Short mmCIF file of C-alpha atoms in Angstrom, two decimals:
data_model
loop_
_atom_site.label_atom_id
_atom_site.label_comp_id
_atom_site.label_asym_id
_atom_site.label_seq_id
_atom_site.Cartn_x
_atom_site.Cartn_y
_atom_site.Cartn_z
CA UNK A 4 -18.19 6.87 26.11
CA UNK A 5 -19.88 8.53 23.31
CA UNK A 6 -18.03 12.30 23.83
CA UNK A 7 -14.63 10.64 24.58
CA UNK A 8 -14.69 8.88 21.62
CA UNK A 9 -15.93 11.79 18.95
CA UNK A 10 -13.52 14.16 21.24
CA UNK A 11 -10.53 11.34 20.87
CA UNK A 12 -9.88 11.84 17.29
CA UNK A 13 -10.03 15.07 15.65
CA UNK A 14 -9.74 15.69 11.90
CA UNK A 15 -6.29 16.77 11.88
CA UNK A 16 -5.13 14.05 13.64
CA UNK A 17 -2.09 10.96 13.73
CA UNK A 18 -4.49 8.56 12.16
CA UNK A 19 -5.67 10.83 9.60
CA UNK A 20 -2.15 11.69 8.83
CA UNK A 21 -1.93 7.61 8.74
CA UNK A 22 -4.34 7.08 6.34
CA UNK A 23 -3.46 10.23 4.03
CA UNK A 24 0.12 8.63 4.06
CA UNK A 25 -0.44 4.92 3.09
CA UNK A 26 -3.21 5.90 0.38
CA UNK A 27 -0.54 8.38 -1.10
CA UNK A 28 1.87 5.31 -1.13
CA UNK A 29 -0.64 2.90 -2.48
CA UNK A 30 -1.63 5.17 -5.64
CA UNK A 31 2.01 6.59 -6.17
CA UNK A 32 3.00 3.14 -6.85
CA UNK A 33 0.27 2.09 -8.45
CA UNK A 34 0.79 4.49 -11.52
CA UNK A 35 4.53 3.92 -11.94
CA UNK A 36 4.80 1.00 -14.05
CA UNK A 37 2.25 2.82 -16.81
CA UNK A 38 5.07 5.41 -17.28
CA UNK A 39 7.90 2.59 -17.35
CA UNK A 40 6.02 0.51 -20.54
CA UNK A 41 8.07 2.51 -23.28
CA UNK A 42 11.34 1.21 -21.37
CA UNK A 43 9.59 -2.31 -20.56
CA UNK A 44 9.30 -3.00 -23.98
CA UNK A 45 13.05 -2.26 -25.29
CA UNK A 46 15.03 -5.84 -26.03
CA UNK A 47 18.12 -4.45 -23.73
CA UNK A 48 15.68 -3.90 -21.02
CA UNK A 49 12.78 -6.96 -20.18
CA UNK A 50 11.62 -6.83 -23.84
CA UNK A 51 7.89 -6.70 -23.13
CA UNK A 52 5.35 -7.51 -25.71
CA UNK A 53 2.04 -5.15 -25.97
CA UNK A 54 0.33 -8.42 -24.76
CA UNK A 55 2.39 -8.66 -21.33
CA UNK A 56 1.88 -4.88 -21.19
CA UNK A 57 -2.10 -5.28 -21.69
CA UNK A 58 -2.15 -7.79 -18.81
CA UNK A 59 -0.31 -5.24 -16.50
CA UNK A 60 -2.78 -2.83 -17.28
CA UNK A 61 -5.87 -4.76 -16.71
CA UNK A 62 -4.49 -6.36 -13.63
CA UNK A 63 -5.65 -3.88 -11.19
CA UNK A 64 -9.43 -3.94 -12.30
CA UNK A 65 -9.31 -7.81 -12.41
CA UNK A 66 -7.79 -8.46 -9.39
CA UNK A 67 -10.50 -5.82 -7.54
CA UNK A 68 -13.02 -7.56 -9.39
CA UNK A 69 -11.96 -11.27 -7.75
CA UNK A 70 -10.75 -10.30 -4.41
CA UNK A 71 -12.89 -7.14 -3.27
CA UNK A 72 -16.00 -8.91 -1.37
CA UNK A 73 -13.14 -11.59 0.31
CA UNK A 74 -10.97 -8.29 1.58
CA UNK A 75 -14.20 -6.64 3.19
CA UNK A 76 -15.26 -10.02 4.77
CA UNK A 77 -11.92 -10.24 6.11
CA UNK A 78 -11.69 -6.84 6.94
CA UNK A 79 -14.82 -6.89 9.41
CA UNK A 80 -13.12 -9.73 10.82
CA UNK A 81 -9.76 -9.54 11.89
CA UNK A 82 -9.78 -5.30 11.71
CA UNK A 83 -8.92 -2.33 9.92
CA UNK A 84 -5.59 -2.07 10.97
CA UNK A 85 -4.24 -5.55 10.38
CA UNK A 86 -5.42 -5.54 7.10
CA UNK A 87 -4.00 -1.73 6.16
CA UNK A 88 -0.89 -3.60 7.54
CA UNK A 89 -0.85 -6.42 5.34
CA UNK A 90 -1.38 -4.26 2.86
CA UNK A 91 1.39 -2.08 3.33
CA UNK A 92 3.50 -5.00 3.68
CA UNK A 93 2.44 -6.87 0.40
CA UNK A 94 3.27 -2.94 -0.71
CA UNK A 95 7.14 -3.51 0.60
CA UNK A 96 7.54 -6.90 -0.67
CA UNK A 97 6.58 -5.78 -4.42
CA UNK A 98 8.31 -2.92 -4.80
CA UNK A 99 11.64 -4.81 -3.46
CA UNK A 100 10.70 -7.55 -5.98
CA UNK A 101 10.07 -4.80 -8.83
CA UNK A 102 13.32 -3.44 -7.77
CA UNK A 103 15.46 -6.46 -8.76
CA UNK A 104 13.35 -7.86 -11.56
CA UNK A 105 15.50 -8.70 -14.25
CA UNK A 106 12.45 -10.64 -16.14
CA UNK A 107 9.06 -10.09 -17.33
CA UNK A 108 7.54 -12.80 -15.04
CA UNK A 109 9.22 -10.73 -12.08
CA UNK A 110 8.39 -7.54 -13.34
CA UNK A 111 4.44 -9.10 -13.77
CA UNK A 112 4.47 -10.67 -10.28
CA UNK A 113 5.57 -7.71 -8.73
CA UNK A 114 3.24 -5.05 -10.25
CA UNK A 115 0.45 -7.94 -9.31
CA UNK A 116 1.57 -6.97 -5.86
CA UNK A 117 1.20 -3.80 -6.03
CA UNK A 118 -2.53 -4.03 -7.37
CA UNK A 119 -2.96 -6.48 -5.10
CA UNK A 120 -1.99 -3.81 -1.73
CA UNK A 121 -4.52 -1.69 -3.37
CA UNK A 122 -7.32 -4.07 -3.48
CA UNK A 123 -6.39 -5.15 0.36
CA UNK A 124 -6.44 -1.36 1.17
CA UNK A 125 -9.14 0.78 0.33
CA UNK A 126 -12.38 -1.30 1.82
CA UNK A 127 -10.33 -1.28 5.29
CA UNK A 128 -8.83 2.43 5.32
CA UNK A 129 -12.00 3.26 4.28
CA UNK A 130 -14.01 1.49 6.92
CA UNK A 131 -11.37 2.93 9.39
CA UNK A 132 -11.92 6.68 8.76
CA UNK A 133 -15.70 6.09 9.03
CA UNK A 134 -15.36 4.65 12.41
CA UNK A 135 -12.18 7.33 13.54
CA UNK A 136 -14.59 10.09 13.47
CA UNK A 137 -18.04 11.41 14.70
CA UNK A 138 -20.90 11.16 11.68
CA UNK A 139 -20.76 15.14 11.54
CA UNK A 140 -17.31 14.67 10.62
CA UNK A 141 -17.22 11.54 7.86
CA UNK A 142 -17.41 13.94 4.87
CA UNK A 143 -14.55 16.56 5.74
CA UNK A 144 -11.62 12.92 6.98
CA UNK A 145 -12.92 11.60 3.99
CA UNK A 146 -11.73 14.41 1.77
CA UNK A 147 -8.74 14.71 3.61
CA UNK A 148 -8.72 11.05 3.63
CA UNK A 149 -8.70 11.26 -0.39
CA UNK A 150 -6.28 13.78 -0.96
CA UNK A 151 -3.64 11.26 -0.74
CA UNK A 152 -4.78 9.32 -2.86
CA UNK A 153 -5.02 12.23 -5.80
CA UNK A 154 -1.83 13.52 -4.80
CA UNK A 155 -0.17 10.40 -5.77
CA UNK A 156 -1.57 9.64 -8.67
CA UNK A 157 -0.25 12.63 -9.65
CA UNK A 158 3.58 12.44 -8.01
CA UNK A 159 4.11 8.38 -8.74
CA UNK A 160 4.97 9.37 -12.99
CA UNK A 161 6.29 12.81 -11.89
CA UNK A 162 8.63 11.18 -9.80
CA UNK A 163 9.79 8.82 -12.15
CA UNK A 164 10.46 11.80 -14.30
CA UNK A 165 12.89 13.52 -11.99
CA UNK A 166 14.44 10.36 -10.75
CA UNK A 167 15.18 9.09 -14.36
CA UNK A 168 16.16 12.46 -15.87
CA UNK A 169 17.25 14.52 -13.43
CA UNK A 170 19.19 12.40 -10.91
CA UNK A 171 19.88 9.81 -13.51
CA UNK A 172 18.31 6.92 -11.39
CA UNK A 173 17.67 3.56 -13.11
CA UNK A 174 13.80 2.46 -13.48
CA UNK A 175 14.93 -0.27 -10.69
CA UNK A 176 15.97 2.43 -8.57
CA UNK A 177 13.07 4.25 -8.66
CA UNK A 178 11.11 1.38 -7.23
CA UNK A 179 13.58 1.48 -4.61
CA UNK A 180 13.56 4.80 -3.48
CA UNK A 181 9.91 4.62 -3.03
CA UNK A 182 10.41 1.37 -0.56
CA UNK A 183 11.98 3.81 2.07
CA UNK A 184 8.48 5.83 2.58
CA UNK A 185 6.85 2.17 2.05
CA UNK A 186 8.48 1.45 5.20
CA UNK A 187 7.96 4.18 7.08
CA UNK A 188 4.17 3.96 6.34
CA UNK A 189 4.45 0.26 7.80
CA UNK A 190 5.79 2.17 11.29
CA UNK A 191 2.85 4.49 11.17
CA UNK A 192 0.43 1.87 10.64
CA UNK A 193 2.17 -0.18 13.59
CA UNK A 194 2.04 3.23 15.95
CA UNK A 195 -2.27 3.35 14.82
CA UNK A 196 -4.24 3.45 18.27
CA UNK A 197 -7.93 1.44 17.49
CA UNK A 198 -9.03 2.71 21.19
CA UNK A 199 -10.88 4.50 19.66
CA UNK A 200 -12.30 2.92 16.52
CA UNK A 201 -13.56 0.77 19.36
CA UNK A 202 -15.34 3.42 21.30
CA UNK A 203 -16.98 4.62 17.72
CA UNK A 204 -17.83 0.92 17.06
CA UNK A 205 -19.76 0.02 20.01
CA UNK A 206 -21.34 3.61 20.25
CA UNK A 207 -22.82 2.91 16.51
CA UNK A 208 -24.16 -0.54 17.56
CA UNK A 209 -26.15 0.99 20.81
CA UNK A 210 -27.96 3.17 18.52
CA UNK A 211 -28.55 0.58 16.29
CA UNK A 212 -30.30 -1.56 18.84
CA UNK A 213 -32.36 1.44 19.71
CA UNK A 214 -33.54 2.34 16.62
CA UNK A 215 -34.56 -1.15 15.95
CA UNK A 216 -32.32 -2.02 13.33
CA UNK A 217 -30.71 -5.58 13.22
CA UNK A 218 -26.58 -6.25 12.85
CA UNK A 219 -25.96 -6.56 9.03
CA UNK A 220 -29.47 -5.64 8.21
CA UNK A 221 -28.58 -2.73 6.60
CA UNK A 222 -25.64 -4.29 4.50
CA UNK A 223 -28.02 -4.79 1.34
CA UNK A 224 -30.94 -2.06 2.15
CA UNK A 225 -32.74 -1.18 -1.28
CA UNK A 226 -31.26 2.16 -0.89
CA UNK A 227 -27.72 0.67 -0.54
CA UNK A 228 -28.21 -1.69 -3.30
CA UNK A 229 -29.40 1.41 -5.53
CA UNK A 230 -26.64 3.80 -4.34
CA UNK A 231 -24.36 0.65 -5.35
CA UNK A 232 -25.76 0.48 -8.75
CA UNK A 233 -25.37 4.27 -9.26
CA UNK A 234 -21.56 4.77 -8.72
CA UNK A 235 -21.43 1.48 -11.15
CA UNK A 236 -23.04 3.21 -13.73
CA UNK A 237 -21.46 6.60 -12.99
CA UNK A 238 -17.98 4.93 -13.86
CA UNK A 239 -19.28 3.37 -17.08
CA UNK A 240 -20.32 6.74 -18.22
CA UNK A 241 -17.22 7.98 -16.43
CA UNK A 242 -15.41 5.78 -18.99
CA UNK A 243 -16.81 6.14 -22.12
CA UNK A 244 -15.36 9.70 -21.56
CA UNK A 245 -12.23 9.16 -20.46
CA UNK A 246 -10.88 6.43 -22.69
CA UNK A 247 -10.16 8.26 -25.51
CA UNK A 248 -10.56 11.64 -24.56
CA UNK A 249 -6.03 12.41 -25.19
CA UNK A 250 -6.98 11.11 -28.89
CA UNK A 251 -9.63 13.61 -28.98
CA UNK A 252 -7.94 16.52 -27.63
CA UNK A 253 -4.74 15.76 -30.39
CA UNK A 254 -7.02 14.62 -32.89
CA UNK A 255 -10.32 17.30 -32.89
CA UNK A 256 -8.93 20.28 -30.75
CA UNK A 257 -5.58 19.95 -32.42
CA UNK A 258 -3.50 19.96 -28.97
CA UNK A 259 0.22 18.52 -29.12
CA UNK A 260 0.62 15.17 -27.43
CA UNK A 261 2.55 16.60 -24.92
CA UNK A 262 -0.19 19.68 -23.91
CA UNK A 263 -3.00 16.82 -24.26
CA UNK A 264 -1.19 14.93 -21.34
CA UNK A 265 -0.59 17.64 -19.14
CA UNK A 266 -4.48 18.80 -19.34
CA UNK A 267 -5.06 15.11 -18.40
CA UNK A 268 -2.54 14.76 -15.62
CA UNK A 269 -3.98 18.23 -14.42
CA UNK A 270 -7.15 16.54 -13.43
CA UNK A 271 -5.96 14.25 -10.51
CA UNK A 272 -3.73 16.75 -8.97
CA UNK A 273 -6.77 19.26 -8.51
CA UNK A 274 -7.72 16.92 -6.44
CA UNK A 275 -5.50 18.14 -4.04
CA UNK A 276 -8.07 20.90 -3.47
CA UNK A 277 -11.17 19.80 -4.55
CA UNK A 278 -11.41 16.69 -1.80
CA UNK A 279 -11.31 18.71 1.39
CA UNK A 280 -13.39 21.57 -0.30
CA UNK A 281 -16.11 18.56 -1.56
CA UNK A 282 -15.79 16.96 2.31
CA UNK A 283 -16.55 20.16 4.04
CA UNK A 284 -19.52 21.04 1.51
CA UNK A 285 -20.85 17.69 2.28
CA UNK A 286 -20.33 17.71 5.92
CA UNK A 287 -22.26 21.28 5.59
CA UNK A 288 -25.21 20.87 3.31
CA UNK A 289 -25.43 16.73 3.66
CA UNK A 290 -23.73 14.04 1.48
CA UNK A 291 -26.71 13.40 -0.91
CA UNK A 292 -27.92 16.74 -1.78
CA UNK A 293 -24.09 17.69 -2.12
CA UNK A 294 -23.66 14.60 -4.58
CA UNK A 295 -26.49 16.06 -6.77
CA UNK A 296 -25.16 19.45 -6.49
CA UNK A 297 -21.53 18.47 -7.50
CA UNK A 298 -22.30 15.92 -10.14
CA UNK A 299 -24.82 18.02 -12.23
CA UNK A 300 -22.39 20.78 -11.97
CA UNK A 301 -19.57 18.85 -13.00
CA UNK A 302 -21.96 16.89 -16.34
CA UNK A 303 -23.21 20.52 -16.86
CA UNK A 304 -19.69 22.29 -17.26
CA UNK A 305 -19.39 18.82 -19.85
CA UNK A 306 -22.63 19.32 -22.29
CA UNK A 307 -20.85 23.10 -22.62
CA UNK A 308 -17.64 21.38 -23.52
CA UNK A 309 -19.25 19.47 -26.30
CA UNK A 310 -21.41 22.12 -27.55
CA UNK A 311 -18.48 24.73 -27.74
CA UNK A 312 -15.42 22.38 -29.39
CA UNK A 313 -13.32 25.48 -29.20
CA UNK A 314 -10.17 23.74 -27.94
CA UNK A 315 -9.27 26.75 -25.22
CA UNK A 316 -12.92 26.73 -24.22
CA UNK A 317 -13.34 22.48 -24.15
CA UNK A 318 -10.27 22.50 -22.16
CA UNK A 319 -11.73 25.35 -19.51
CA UNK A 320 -15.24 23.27 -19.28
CA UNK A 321 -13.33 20.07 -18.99
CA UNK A 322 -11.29 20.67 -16.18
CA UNK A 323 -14.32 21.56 -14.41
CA UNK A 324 -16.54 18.33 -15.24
CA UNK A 325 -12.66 17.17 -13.42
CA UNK A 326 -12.93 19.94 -10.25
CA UNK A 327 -16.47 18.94 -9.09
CA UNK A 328 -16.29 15.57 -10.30
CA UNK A 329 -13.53 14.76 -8.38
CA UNK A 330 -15.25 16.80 -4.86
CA UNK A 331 -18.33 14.76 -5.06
CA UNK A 332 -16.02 11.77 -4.29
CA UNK A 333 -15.86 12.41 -0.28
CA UNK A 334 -19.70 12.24 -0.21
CA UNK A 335 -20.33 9.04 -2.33
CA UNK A 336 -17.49 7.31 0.49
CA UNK A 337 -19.00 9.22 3.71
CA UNK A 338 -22.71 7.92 2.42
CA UNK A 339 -21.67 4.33 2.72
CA UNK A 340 -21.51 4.70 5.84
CA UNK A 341 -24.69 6.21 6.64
CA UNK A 342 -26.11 3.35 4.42
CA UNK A 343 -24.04 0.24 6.40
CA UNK A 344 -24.02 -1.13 9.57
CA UNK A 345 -20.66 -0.54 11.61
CA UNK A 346 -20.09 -4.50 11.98
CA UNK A 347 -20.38 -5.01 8.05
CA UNK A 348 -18.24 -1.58 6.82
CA UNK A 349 -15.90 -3.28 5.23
CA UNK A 350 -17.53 -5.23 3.32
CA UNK A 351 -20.00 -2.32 2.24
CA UNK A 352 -17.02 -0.65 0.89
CA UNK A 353 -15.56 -3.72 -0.85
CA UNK A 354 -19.00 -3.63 -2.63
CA UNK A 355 -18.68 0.24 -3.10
CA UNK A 356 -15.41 -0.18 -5.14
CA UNK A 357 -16.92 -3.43 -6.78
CA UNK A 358 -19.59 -1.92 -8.24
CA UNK A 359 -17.15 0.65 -10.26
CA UNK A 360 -14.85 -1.52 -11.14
CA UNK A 361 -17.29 -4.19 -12.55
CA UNK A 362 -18.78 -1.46 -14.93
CA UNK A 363 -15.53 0.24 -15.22
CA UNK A 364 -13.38 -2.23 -16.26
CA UNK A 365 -16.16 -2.84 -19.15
CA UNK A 366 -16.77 0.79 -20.51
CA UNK A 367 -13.27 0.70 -22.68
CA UNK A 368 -14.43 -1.96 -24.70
CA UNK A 369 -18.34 -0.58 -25.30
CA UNK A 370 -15.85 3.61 -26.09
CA UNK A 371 -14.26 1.70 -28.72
CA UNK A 372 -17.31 0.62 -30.06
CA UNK A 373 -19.41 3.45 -29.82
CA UNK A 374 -16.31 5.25 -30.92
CA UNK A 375 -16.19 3.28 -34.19
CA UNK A 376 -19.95 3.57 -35.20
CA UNK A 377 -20.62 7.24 -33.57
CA UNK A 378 -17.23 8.67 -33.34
CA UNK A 379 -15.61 10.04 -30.20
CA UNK A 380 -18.13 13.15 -30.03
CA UNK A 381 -21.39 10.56 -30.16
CA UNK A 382 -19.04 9.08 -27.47
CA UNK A 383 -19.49 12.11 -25.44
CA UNK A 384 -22.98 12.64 -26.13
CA UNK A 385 -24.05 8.93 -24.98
CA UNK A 386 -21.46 9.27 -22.06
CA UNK A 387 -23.54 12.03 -20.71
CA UNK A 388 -26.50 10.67 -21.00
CA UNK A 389 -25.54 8.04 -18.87
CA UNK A 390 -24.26 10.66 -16.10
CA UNK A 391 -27.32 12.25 -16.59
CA UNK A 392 -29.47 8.76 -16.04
CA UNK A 393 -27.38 7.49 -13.05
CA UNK A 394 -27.94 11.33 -11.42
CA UNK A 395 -31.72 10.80 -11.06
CA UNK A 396 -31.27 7.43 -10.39
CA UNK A 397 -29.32 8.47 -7.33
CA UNK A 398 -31.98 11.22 -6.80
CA UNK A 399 -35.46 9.27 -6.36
CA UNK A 400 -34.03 5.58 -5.74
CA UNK A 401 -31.46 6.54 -2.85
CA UNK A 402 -33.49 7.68 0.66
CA UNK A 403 -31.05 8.73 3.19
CA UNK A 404 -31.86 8.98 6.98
#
């Protein structure tokens, strides 16, 4: 049962090109509306105030934050593939609503929607691939896994650009070209065989059983709980980075506004390469020594960036803190797995995204402090020491099989 299952699925498969597809939708979408705010807010459009526009914003964090832990309970209950259903459905029902919203209640219900498909999604198209495919293979679908999710970060604005001033589309239209692939993704979902998520299921609880661990015993393992607490404080560090870092490339390196967003944007979209190419180092060398080796590169290329504040240079150094920050991603997901029973995956991943969105959602308010009493290059300095901390955290705290 065993070698049919782990020969069932390969890598390059229908349900990886399932999951690649519905992440790509979920992020696409999820990224439009912060391009649209500049039209939001015009009185002959829906005449948004910068308050309605700060609760769009912080809707995605918030609504993780309350509904992550009841999605991964849910998850492990009814299955992976009803809930990446539902998902894609509450997907189709808010960008139809955003597509005929003529109000900023609609507009704010529907863009709730859509941060509400990605809250629904990730803990159960995670839990998916990690049951899809043999443990050898975990790392390399879940970089393949996560290029979808890069790439549309990356095409959702992009799109909105060419629709708007190329084809002359309407900002209603755009959400309703995007509900034709929205759709399609619901078919592919629909078409999803589990026989084998199954097979992978039961195979993981027989050696379980023999190895004399209990069902759900490894859900909060010290190592899990301290592997938790590391990509929490990796995304507060993460943050204190980020927030401000377009201000600092216009204000400091002198870049125009427009340069400073396209070295921002360029980030995601190397993700395109630097998933797969993180998965298969993983898979090769093993997900924890992999995470150490990627991350220290990554907050090494950084320090240089600060200590050489030659724009040109900073720019080079920062895009690859992004490169190998972005490839250690497949091996922080594939690890969850290793550190979780099969029965309670969902849930371990609801906790995985909890844990960065918790600190996440609360490391733009402590940049603009630190910002104000150390300016934005003591922001960088503390930033990295945090990086730095949650590395050898992650190093003596995490024990992996």
């Amino acid at each position: 049962m065993g070698e049919k299952a782990q020969k069932g699925t390969s890598i390059l498969s229908l349900s990886m090109f399932v999951l690649v597809l519905t992440h790509f939708l979920t992020h696409c979408t999820q990224r439009i509306h912060s391009v649209l705010f500049p039209i939001w807010r015009k009185p002959e459009e829906l005449n948004l105030t910068l308050k309605q526009m700060g609760v769009i914003a912080s809707l995605p964090s918030l609504l993780s934050t309350l509904l992550s832990i009841p999605v991964g309970l849910l998850s492990d209950k009814i299955g992976a593939k009803k809930m990446m259903l539902m998902s894609m459905s509450v997907l189709a029902t808010a960008v139809a609503l955003a597509s005929q919203a003529n109000s900023a209640a609609m507009i704010i219900v529907a863009v709730s929607l859509i941060s509400l498909n990605s809250t629904i999604y990730h803990p159960p198209s995670y839990s998916l691939n990690s049951k899809l495919f043999p443990p050898e293979d975990i790392p390399k679908a879940m970089g393949i896994h996560a290029v979808g999710g890069t790439l549309g970060m990356s095409i959702g604005p992009i799109s909105v650009g060419i629709l708007m001033g190329t084809l002359a589309f309407g900002w209603r239209q755009v959400y309703l070209f995007w509900l034709i692939p929205i759709v399609l993704g619901i078919i592919s979902v629909i078409l999803l065989k589990e026989e084998y998520l199954r097979e992978r299921s039961t195979e993981e609880r027989v050696e379980e059983k023999e190895s004399g661990v209990k069902e759900g015993a490894r859900l909060l393992s010290l190592s899990l709980i301290i592997f938790l607490a590391f990509i929490g404080i990796r995304w507060l560090g993460q943050g204190l980075i980020s927030t401000f870092m377009s201000i600092y490339l216009v204000d400091a390196l002198k870049l125009s506004e427009n340069l400073a967003a396209i070295v921002i944007g360029s980030v995601p979209l190397m993700g395109i390469f630097a998933t797969p190419l993180g998965g298969f180092l993983a898979a090769k060398f093993g997900e924890k020594r992999w995470i150490l080796t990627a991350y220290a590169t990554a907050y090494t290329f950084f320090s240089l960036a600060v200590l050489v504040p030659h724009s040109l240079i900073f720019v080079a150094f920062y895009l690859a803190y992004g490169f190998f920050n972005i490839a250690g991603m497949p091996a922080n997901s594939a690890l969850i797995a290793k550190l979780s029973s099969a029965e309670r995956r969902g849930l371990s991943y609801s906790l995985f995204f909890l844990s960065g969105n918790l600190l996440g959602s609360f490391s733009p308010i402590l940049a603009a402090y630190l910002a104000e009493s150390f300016g934005l290059y003591g922001n960088f300095v503390i930033g990295l020491v945090v990086l730095f901390s949650s590395l050898l955290l992650f190093k003596f705290g995490v024990k992996v099989d």
